[in-house]
Coordinates of C-alpha atoms and ligand atoms in Angstrom, one line a residue:
X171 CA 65.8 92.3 -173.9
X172 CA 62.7 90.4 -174.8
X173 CA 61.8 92.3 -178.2
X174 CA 64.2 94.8 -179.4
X175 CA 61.2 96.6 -181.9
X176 CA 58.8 96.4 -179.2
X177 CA 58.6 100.0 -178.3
X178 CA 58.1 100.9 -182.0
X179 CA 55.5 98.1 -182.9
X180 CA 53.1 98.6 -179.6
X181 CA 51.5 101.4 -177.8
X182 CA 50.8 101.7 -174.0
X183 CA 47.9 100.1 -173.0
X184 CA 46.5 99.9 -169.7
X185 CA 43.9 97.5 -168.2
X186 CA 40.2 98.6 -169.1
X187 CA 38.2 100.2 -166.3
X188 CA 34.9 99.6 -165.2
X189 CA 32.1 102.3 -166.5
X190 CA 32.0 105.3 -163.6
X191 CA 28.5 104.6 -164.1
X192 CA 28.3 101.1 -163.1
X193 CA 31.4 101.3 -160.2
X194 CA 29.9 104.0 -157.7
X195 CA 27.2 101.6 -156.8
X196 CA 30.1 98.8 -155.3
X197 CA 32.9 98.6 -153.6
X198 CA 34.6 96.3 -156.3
X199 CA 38.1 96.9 -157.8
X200 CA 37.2 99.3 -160.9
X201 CA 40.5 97.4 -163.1
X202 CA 39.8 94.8 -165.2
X203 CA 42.4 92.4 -165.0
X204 CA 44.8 92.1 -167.6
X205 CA 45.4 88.8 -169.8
X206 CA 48.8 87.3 -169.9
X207 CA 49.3 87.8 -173.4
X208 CA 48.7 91.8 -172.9
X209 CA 51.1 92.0 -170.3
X210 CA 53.4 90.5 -172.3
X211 CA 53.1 92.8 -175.2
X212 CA 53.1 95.7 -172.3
X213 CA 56.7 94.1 -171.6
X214 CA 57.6 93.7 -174.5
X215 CA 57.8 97.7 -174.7
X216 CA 60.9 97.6 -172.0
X217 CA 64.3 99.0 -174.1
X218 CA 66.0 97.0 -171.5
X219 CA 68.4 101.0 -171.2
X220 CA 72.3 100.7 -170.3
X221 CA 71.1 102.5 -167.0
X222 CA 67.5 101.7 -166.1
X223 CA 66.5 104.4 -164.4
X224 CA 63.3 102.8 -163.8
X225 CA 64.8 100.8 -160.9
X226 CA 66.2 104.0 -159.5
X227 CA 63.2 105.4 -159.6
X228 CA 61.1 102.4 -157.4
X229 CA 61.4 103.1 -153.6
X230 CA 62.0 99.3 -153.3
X231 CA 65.0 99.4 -156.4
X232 CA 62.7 96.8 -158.3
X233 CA 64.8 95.0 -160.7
X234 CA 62.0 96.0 -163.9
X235 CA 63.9 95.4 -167.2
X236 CA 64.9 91.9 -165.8
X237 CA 61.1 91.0 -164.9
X238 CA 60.0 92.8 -167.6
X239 CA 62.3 90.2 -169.9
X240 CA 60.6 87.3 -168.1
X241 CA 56.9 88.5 -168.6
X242 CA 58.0 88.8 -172.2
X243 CA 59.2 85.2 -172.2
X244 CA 56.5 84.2 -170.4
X245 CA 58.7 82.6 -167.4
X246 CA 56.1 83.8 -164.6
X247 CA 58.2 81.9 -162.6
X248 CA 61.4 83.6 -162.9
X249 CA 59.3 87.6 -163.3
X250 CA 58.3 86.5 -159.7
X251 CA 61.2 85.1 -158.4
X252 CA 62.9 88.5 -159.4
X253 CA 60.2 91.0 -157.6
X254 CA 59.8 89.1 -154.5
X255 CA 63.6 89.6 -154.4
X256 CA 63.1 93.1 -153.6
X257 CA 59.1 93.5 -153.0
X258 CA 57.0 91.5 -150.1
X259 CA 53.8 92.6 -151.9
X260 CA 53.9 93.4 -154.8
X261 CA 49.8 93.0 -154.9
X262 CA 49.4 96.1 -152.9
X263 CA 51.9 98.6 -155.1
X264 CA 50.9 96.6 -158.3
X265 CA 47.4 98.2 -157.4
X266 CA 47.7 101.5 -155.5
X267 CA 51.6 102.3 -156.1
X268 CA 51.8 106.4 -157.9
X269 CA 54.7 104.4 -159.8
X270 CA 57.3 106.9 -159.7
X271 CA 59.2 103.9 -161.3
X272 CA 57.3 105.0 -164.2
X273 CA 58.1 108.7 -164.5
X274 CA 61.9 107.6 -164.6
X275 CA 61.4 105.2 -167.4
X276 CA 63.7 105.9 -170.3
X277 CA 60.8 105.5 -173.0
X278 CA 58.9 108.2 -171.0
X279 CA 61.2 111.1 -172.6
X280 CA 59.5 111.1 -175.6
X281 CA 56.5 108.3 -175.5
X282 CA 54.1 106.7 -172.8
X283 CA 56.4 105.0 -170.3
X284 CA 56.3 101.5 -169.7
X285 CA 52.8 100.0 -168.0
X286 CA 55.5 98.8 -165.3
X287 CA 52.9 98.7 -162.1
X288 CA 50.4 96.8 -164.1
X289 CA 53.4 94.0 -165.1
X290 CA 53.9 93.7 -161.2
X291 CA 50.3 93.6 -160.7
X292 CA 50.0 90.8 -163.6
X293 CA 53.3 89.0 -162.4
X294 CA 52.3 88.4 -159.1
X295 CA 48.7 87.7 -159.6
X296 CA 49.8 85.4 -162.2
X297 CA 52.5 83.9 -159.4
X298 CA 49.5 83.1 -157.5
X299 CA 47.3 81.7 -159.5
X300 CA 49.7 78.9 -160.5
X301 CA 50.7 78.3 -157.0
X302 CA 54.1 79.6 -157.0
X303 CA 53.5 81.6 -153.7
X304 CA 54.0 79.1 -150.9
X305 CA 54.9 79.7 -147.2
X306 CA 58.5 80.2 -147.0
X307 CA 59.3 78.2 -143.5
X308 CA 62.7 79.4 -142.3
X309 CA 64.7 76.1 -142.2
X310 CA 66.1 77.2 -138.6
X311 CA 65.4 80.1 -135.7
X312 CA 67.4 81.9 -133.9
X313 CA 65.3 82.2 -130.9
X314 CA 65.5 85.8 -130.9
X315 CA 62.3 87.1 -130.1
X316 CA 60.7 90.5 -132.4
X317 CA 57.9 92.4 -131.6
X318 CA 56.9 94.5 -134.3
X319 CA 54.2 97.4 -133.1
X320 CA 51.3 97.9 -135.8
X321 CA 50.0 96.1 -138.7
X322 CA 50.5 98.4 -141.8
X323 CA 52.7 97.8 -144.8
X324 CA 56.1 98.6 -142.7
X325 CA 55.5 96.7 -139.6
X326 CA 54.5 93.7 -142.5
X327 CA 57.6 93.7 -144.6
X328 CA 59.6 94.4 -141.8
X329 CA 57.8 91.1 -139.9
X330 CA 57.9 88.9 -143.4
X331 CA 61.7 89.8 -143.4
X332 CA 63.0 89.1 -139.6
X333 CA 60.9 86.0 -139.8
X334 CA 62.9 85.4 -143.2
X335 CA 65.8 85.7 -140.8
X336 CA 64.8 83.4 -138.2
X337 CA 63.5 85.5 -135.6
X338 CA 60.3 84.4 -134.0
X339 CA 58.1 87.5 -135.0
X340 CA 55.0 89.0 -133.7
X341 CA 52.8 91.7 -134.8
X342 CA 50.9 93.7 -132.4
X343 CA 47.6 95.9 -133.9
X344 CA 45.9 97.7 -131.6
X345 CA 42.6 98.0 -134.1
X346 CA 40.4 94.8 -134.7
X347 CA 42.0 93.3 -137.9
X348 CA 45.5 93.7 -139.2
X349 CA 46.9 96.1 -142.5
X350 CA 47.3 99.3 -140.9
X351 CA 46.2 102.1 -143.5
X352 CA 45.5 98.9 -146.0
X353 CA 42.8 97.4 -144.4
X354 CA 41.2 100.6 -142.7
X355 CA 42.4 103.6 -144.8
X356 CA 42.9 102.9 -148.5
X357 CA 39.2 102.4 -149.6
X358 CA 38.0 98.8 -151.7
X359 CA 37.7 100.1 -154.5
X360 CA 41.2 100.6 -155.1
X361 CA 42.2 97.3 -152.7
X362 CA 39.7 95.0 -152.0
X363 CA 40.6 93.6 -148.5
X364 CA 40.7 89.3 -149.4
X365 CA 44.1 90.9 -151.3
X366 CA 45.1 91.9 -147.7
X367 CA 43.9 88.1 -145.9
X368 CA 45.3 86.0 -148.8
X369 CA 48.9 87.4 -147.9
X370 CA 48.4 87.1 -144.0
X371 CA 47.6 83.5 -144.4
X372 CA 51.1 83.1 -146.0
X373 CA 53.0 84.8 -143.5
X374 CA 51.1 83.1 -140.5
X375 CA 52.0 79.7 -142.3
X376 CA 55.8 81.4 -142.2
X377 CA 54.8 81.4 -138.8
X378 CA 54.6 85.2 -138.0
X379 CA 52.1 85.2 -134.7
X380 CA 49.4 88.4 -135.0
X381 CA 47.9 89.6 -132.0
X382 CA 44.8 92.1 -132.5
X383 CA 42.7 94.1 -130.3
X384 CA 46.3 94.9 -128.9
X385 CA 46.8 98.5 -127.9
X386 CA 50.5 98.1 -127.1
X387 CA 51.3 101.2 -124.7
X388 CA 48.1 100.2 -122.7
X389 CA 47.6 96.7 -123.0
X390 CA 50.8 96.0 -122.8
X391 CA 53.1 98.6 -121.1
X392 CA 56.6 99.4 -122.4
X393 CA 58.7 97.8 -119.9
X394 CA 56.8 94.3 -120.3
X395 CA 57.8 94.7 -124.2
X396 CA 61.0 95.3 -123.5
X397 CA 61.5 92.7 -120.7
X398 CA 59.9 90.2 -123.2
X399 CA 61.2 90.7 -126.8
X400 CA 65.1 90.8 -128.0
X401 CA 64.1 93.8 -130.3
X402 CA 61.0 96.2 -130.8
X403 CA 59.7 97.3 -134.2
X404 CA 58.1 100.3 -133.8
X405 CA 55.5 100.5 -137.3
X406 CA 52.5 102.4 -135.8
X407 CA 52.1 105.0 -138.7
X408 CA 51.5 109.0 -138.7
X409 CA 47.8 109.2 -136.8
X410 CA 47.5 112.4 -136.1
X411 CA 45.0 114.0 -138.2
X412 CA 46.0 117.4 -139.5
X413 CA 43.2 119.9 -137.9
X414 CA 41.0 122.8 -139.2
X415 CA 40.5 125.1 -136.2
X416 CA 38.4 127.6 -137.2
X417 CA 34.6 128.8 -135.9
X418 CA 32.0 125.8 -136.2
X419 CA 34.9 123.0 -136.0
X420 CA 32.3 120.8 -133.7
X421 CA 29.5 121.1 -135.5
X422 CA 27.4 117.7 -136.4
X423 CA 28.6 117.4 -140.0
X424 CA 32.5 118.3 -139.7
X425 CA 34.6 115.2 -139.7
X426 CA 38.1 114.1 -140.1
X427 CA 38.3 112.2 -143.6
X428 CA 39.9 109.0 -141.6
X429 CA 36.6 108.1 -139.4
X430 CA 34.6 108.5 -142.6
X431 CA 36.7 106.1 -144.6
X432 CA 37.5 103.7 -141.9
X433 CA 33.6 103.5 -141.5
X434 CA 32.8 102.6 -144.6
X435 CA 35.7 99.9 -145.0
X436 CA 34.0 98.4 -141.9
X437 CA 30.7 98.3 -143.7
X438 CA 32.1 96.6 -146.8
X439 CA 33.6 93.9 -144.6
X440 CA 30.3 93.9 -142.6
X441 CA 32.1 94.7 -139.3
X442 CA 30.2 96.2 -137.2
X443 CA 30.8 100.4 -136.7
X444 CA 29.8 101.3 -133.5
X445 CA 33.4 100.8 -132.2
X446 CA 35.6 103.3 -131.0
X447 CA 38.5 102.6 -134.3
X448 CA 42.5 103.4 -133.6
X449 CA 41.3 106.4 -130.7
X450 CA 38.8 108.6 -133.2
X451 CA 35.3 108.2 -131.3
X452 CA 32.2 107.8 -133.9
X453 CA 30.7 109.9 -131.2
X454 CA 28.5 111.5 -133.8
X455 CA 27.8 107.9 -134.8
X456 CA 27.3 106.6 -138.6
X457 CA 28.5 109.2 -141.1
X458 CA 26.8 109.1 -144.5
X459 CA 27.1 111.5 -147.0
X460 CA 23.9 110.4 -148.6
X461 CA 22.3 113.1 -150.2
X462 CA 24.3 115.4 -149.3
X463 CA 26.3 118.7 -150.5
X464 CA 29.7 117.3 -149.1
X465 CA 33.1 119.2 -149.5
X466 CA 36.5 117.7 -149.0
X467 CA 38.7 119.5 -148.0
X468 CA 42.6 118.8 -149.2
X469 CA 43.8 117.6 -152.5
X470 CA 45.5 114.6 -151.4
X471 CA 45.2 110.5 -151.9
X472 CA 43.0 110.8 -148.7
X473 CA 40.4 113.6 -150.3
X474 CA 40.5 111.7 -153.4
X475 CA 39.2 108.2 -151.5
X476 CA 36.6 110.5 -149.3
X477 CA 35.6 111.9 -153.0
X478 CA 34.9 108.1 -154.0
X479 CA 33.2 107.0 -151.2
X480 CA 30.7 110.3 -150.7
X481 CA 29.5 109.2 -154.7
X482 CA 29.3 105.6 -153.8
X483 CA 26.7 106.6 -150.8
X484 CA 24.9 108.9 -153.5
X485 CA 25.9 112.2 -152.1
X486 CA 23.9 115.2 -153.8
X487 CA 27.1 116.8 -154.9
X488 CA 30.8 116.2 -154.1
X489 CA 33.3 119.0 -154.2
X490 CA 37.0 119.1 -153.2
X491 CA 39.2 122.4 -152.4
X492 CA 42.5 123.2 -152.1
X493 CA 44.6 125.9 -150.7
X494 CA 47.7 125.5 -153.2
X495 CA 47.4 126.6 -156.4
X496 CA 46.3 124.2 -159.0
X497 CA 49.3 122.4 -160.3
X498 CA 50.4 122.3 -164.1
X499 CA 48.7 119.7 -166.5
X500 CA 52.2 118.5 -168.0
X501 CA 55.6 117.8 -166.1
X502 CA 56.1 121.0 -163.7
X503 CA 59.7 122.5 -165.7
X504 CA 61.2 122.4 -162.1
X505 CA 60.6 118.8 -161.8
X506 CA 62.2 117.4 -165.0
X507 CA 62.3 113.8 -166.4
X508 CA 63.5 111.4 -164.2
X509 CA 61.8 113.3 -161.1
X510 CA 58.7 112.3 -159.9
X511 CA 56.7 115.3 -162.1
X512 CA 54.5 117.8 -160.5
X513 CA 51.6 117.8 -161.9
X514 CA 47.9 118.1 -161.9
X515 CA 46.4 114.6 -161.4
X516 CA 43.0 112.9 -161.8
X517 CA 42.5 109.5 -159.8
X518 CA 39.4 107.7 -160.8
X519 CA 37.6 108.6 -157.8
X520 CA 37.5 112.2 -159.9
X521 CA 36.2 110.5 -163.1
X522 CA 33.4 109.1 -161.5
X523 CA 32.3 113.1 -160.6
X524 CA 33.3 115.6 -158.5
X525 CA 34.2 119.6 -158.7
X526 CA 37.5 120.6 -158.1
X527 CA 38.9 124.5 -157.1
X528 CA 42.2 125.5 -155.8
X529 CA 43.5 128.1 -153.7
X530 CA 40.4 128.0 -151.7
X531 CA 40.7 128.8 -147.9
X532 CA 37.7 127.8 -145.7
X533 CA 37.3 130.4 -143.0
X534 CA 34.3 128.8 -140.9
X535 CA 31.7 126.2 -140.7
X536 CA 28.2 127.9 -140.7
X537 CA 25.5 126.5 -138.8
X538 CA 21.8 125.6 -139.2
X539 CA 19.7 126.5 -136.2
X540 CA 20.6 122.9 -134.7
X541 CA 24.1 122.6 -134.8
X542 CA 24.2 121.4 -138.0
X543 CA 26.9 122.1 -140.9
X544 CA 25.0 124.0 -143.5
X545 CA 27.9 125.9 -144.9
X546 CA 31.4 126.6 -145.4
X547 CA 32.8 130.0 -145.5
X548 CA 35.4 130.0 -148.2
X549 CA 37.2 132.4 -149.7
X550 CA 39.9 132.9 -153.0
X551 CA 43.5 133.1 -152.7
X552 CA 46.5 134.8 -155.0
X553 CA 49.5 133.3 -154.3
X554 CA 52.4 135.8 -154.4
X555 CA 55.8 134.9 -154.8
X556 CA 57.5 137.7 -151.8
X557 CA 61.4 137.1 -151.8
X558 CA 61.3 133.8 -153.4
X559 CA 58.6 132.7 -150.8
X560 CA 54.9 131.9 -152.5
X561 CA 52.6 133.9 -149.7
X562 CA 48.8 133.5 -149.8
X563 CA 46.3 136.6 -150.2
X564 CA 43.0 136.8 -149.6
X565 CA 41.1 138.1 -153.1
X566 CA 39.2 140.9 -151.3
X567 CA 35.7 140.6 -151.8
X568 CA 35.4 136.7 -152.7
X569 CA 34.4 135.5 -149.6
X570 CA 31.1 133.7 -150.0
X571 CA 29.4 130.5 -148.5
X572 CA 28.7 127.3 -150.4
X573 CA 26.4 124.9 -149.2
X574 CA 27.6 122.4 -147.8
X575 CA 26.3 119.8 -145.1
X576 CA 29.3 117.2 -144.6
X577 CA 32.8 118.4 -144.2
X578 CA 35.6 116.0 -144.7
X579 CA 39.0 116.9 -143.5
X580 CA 41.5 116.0 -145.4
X581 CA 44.5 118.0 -144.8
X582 CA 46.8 114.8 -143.7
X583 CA 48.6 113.4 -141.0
X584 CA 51.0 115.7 -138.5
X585 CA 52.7 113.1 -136.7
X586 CA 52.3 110.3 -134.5
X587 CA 50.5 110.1 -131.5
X588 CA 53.1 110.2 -129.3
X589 CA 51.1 109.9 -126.0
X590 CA 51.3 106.6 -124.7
X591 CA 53.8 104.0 -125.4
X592 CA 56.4 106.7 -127.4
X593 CA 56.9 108.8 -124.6
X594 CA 56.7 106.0 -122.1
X595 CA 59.4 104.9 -124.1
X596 CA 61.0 107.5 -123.7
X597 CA 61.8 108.1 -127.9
X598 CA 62.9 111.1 -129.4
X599 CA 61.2 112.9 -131.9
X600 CA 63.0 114.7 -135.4
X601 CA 61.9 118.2 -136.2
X602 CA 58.7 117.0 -137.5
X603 CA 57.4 115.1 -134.5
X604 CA 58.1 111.7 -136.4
X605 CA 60.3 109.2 -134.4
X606 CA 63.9 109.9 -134.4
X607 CA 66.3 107.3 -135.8
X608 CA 69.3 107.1 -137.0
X609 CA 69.7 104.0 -139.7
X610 CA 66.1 103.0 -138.3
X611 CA 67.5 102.8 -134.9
X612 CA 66.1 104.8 -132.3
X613 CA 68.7 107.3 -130.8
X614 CA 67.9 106.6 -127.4
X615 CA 67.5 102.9 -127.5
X616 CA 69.1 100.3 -129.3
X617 CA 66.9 97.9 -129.1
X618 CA 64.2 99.7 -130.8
X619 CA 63.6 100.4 -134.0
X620 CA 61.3 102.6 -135.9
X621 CA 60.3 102.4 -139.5
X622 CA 57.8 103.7 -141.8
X623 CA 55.5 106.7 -141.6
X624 CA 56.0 106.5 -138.3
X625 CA 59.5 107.1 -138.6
X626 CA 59.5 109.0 -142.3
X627 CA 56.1 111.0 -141.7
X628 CA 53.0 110.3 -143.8
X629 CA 54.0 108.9 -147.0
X630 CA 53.4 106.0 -149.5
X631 CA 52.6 102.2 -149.3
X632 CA 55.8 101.5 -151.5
X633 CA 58.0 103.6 -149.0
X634 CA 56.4 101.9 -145.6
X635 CA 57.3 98.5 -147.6
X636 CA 61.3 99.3 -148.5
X637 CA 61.0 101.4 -144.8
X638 CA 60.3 97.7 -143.3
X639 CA 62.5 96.0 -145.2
X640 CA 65.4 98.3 -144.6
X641 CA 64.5 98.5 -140.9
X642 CA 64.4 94.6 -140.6
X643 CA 68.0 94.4 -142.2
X644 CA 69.7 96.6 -139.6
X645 CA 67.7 95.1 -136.8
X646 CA 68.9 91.4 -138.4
X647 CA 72.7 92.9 -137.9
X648 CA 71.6 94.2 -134.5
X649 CA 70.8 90.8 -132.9
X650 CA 73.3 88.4 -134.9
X651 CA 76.1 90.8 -136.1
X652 CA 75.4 90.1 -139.7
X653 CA 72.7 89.3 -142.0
X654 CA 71.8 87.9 -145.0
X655 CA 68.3 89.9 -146.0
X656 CA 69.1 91.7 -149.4
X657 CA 70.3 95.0 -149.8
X658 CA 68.5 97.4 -151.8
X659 CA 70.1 99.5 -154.3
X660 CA 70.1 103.3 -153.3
X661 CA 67.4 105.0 -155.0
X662 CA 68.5 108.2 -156.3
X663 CA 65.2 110.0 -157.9
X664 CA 62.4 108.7 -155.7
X665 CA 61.1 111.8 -153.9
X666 CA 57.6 111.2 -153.6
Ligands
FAD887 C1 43.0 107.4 -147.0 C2 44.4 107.1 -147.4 C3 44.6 106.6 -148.7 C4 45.9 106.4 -149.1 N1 46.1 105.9 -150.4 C5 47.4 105.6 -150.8 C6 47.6 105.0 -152.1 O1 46.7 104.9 -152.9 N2 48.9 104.7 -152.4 C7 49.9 104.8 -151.5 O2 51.0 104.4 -151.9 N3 49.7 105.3 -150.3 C8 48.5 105.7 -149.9 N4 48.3 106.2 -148.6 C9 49.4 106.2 -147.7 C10 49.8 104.8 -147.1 O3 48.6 104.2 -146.7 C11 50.7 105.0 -145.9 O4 51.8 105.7 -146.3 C12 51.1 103.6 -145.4 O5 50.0 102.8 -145.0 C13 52.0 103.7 -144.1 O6 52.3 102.5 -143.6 P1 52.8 102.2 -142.1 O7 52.9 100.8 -142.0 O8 53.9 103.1 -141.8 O9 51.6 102.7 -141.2 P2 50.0 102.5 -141.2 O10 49.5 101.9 -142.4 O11 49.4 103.7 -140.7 O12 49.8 101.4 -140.1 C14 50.1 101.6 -138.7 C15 49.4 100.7 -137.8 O13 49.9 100.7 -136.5 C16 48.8 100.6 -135.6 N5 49.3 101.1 -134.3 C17 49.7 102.4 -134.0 N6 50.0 102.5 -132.7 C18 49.8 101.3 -132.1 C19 50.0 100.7 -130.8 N7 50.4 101.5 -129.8 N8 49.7 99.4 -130.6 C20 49.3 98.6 -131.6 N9 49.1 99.1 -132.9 C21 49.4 100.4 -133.2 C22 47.7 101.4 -136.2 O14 46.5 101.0 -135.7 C23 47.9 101.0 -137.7 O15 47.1 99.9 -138.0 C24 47.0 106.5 -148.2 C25 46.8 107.0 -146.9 C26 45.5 107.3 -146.5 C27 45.2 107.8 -145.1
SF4_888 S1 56.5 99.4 -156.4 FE1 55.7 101.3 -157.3 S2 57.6 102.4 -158.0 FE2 58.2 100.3 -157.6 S3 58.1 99.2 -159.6 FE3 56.1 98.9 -158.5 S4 54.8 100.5 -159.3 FE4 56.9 101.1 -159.7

């Protein structure tokens, strides 16, 4: 324990952010980055607890009392040598992780928790900056060849770690540039995208091979996979779009949130747009919410990034609905510390402006004389709790229309797309659609694997990352009977 009176003497302090005012004209990260001697008070704040719950809490078991320890003594080198034990990239959860480590922290009973994602974001930005992270080249291979199927954060960590093992590794992506959700999802503003290419060129130097443009299922067929690869990796994500059905779904203005944000990340890397991206058609070409009354629709991480993006193109006004009720401001009581609490929560795409209203049904998209959106037909709902089930009513006589001329759906992701190579392959699916596997092995293959939201259902960057990792460690024991990729430690209160 660095400083034994540190959580006494210092208060939590976060990295400043960038006026609202200033940010919604760029695409630039809106975090200033911290200085090494404010992380290191931040660590110094770590009670170093008998049983860190904290670790518990991280989907990957981060190790945080011991890194914290290290920021405090200012050994960057050991911090990162202790999170790279258990994190590939700890540059994407340092910057978009919920930090569900930090709802578990100990100090968090009674006063801020620990700034614990920030102190990974400084350790490993600090780790690159004096040249610590260098190409680990595995001394010897194996000759066992890996295919890992799509380009997010599982198939990544699962790739970094069978290439770790000695496996010749590569990464098929079906869309033009590799990171999954990463690169064409998660908007710049909360990941600028040379975070994403300074990592590749590390693993490529590992020697991971990655093939884009590569729609495996059609470019490659399933048995050619098979016949050529020792193991498959199945990463490809939850793509499905959640739908809205309801009268007016096709008209010009009504869009699923992903072909909006994917658009724009295209834009800010000047790639061009025009191209058909991960099977959604542009067909109603360029989508710009540009003076526009737009609505979101769903609460989620997704809604939130749409929210962002429709005040960075100057939208008239921006307006998200929910149909759940709106959640508690403090800790929920049936989610108690060390849960992950639920609770109402603003994400700086909401600072920057935007009108929020819960249990809110849209009952049809009203058009202009074109074919245009002009409205949505909402109306309220009471929630009712009927024999410990919470049942939605309509509040009779609320129905009204609010103007509205682009409609972003933002309901999330059902499964995924299972036409093509999944059923080719013949896979099973759980309950949910998602691909069925038991200890990340298929159940009707054994040579392939399936991890992430692909596996687990829509879900979190952190999760896809220990989802690969976990994956990769099986699969290790698969082809040589044994490995030697760490273990994690089970995580007992991670339920995001
Ligand atoms: C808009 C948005 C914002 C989000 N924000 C956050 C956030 O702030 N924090 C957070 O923790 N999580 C966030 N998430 C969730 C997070 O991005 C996902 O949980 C995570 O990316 C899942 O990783 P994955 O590797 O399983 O799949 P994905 O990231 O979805 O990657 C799957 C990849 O597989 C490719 N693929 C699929 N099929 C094939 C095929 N047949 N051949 C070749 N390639 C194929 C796809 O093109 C895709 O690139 C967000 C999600 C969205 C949609
Ligand atoms: S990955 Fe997320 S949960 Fe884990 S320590 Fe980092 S911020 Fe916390």
């Amino acid at each position: 324990m660095g400083k034994p009176t540190g959580f006494l003497e210092f208060t939590r302090e976060l990295p400043k952010k960038r006026d609202p005012q200033e940010r919604i004209h760029d695409y630039k990260e809106i975090e200033t980055p911290f200085t090494e001697a404010d992380s290191q008070k931040q660590a110094a704040r770590c009670m170093d607890c008998g049983t860190p719950f904290c670790h518990s809490g991280c989907p990957l078991g981060n190790i945080i009392p011991e890194f914290n320890d290290a920021v405090y003594e200012q050994n960057w080198a050991y911090a990162y040598e202790i999170l790279s034990s258990t994190n590939n990239f700890p540059e994407f959860t340092g910057r978009i992780c919920p930090a569900p480590c930090e709802s578990s922290c100990v100090l968090g009973i009674n006063k801020p928790p620990v700034a614990i994602e920030f102190i990974e974001k400084s350790i490993i930005e600090a780790a690159f900056a004096k040249g610590l992270v260098t190409p680990q080249i595995p001394l010897k291979r194996t000759g066992k060849k890996v295919a890992v199927v799509g380009s997010g954060p599982a198939g990544l960590a699962a790739a970094a770690q069978l290439n770790k093992a000695g496996h010749l590794v590569t990464v098929f992506e079906r869309a033009d540039q590799i990171g999954g959700l990463l690169r064409y999802g998660i908007p710049d503003f909360k990941l600028e995208k040379w975070v994403i290419d300074r990592r590749l060129q590390v693993m490529e130097d590992e020697g991971v091979v990655f093939k884009t443009n590569t729609n495996v299922g059609v470019d490659i067929k399933d048995k050619e996979l098979m016949e050529q690869f020792d193991l498959v990796m199945l990463t490809g994500g939850s793509t499905v779009p959640r739908d809205l059905p309801i009268p007016g779904r096709e008209l010009n203005g009504v869009h699923f949130a992903m072909e909006f944000l994917s658009q724009q990340n295209k834009r800010v890397s000047e790639l061009p747009v025009e191209k058909d991206h991960q099977g959604v058609s542009y067909a109603q070409g360029d989508i710009w919410a540009t003076g526009k009354n737009v609505v979101v629709i769903g609460g989620g991480d997704t809604g939130s990034d749409c929210v962002g993006t429709s005040n960075r193109h100057g939208a008239a006004t921006v307006t998200q609905i929910e149909l759940m009720p709106m959640p508690p401001k403090e800790r929920a009581e049936s989610t108690p510390w060390p849960n992950w609490p639920m609770m109402v929560r603003t994400s700086t795409s909401h600072e920057e402006g935007c009108d929020r209203y819960w249990s809110i049904n849209t009952k049809a998209f009203i058009s202009d004389d074109n074919g245009n959106l002009k409205a949505l037909r909402i109306v309220d709902l009471e929630w009712k709790n009927v024999n410990g089930r919470m049942q939605m009513v309509e509040v009779a006589g609320s129905e009204r229309d609010m103007p509205c001329e682009l409609a972003l759906l933002a309901a999330g992701f059902v499964y995924p797309q299972h036409q093509g190579l999944l059923d080719d392959l013949g896979v099973e699916y759980d309950e949910r659609g998602n691909v069925k596997a038991s200890n990340y092995q298929t159940t009707t293959n054994p040579k392939v694997f399936a991890a992430g939201d692909m596996r687990r259902g829509q879900s979190l960057v952190v999760w896809a990352i220990s989802e690969g990792r976990e994956a990769a460690r099986q699969a290790d024991i698969y082809l040589m009977g044994d490995t030697l990729l760490e273990a994690k430690a089970k995580s007992m209160f991670a339920t995001v």
